[in-house]
mmCIF file of C-alpha atoms in Angstrom:
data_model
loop_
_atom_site.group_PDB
_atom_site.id
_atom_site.type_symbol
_atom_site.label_atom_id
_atom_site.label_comp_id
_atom_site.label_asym_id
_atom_site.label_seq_id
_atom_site.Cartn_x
_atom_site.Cartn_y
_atom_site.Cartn_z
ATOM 1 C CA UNK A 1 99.983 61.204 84.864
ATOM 2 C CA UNK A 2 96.194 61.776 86.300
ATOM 3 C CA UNK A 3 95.335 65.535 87.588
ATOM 4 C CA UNK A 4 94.274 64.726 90.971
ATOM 5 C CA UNK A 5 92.843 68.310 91.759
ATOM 6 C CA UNK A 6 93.058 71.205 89.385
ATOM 7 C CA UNK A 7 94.797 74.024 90.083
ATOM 8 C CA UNK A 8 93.241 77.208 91.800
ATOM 9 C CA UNK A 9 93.221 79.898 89.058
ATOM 10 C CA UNK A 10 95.779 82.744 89.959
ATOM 11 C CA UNK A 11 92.834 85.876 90.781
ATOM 12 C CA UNK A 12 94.289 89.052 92.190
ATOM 13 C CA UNK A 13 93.105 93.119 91.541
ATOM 14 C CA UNK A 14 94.102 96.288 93.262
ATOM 15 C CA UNK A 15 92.059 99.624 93.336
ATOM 16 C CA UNK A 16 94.415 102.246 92.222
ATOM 17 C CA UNK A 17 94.148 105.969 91.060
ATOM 18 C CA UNK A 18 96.216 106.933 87.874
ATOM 19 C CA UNK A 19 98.888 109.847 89.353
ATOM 20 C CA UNK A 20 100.971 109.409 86.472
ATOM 21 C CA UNK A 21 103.858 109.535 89.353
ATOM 22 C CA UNK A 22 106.609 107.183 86.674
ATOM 23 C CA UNK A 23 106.958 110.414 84.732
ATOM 24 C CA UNK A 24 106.810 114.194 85.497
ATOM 25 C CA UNK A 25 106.195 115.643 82.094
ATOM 26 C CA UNK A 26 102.572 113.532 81.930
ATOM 27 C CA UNK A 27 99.612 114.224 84.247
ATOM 28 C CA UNK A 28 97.325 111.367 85.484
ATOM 29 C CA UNK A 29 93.658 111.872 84.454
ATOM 30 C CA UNK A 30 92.642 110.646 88.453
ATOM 31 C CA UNK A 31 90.532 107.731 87.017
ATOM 32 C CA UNK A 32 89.995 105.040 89.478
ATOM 33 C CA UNK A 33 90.994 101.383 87.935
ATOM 34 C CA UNK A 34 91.031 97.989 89.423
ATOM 35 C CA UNK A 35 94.235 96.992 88.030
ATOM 36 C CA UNK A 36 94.335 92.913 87.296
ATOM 37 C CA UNK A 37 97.900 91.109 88.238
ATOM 38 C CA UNK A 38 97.547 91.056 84.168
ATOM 39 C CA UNK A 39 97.930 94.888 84.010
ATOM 40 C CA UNK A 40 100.948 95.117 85.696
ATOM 41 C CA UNK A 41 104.227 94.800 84.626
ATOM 42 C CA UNK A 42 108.474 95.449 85.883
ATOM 43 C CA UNK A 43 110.585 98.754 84.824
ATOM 44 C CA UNK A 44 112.974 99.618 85.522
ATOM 45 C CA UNK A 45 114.174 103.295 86.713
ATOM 46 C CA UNK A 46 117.044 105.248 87.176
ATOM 47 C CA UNK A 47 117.304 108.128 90.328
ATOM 48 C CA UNK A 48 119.990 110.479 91.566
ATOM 49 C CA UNK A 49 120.583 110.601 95.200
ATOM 50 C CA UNK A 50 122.839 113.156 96.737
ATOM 51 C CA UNK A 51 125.306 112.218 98.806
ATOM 52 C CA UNK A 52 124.648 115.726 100.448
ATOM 53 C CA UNK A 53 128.460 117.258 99.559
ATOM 54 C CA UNK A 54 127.995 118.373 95.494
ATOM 55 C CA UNK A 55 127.802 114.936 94.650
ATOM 56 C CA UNK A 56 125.854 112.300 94.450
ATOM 57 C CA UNK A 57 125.354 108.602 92.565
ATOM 58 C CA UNK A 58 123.078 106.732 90.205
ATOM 59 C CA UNK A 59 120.614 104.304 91.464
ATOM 60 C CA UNK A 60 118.617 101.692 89.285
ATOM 61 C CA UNK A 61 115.775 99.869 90.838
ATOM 62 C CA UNK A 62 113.042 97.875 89.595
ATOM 63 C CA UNK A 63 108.900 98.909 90.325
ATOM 64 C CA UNK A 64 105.791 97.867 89.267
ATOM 65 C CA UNK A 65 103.824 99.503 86.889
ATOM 66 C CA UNK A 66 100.640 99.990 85.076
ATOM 67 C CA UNK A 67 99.100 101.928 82.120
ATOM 68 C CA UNK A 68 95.933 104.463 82.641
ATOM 69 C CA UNK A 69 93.398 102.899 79.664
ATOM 70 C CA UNK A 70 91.689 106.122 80.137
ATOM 71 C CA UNK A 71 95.297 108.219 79.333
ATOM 72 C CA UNK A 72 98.203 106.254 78.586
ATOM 73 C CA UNK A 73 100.147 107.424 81.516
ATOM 74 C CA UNK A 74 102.212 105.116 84.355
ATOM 75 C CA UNK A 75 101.098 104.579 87.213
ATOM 76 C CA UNK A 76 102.993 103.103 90.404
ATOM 77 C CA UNK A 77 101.569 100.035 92.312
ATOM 78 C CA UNK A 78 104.138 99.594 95.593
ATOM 79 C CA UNK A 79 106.090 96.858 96.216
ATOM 80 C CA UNK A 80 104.283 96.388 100.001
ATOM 81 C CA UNK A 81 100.745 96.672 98.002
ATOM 82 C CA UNK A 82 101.178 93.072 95.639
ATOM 83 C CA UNK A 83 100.862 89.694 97.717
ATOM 84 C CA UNK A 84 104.831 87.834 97.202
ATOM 85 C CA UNK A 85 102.935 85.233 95.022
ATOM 86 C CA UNK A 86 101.705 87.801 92.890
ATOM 87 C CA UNK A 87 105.318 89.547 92.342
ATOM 88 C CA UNK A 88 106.237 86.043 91.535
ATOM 89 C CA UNK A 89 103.914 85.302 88.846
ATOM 90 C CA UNK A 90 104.302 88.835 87.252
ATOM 91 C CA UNK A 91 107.986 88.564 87.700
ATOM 92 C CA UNK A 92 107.829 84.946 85.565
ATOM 93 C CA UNK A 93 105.942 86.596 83.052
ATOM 94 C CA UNK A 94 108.497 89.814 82.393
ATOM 95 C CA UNK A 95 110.655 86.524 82.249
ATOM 96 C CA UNK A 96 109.066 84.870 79.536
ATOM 97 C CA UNK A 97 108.802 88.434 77.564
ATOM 98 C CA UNK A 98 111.946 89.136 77.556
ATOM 99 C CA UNK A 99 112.929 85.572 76.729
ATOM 100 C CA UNK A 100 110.664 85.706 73.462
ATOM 101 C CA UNK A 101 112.495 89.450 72.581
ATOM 102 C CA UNK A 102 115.941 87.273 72.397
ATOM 103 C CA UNK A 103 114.611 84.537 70.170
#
């Protein structure tokens, strides 16, 4: 087979500032990073909503993340804020992670 045209490379960065709004009991140092496609990764995360009478359910979803370099806190990057090809390729490599964790 004969590469007819290479392949664009995959570039993609976001300005963010780290809140540390993933987990309440750390505080985000406010540094602003330009967070590669490379940076970011899935978790997953568990919330309570009230059903507004006492009780209530558990809801898991999945976000995307990053870690401050300057603090070690995570950071949210919002689902509307990553291009859908983007999601893809970060979604393929959380894939592929987990995939070498089995072996």
């Amino acid at each position: 087979m004969k590469v007819i045209k290479d392949p664009v490379p995959i570039s993609w960065s976001i300005e963010k500032m780290c809140k540390a709004d993933l987990n309440r009991d750390e505080i985000g140092c406010e540094a602003i990073l330009e967070v590669d496609y490379t940076d970011i990764y899935l978790k997953t995360q568990q919330r309570f909503r009230s059903t507004g009478d006492g009780e209530g359910y558990t809801e898991t979803f999945r976000i995307f993340a990053f870690k401050c370099p300057c603090c070690g806190s995570e950071s949210e990057v919002k689902c509307s804020e990553i291009p859908d090809k983007i999601k893809k390729v970060i979604e393929k490599k959380e894939k592929e992670k987990r995939m070498e964790l089995k072996k």
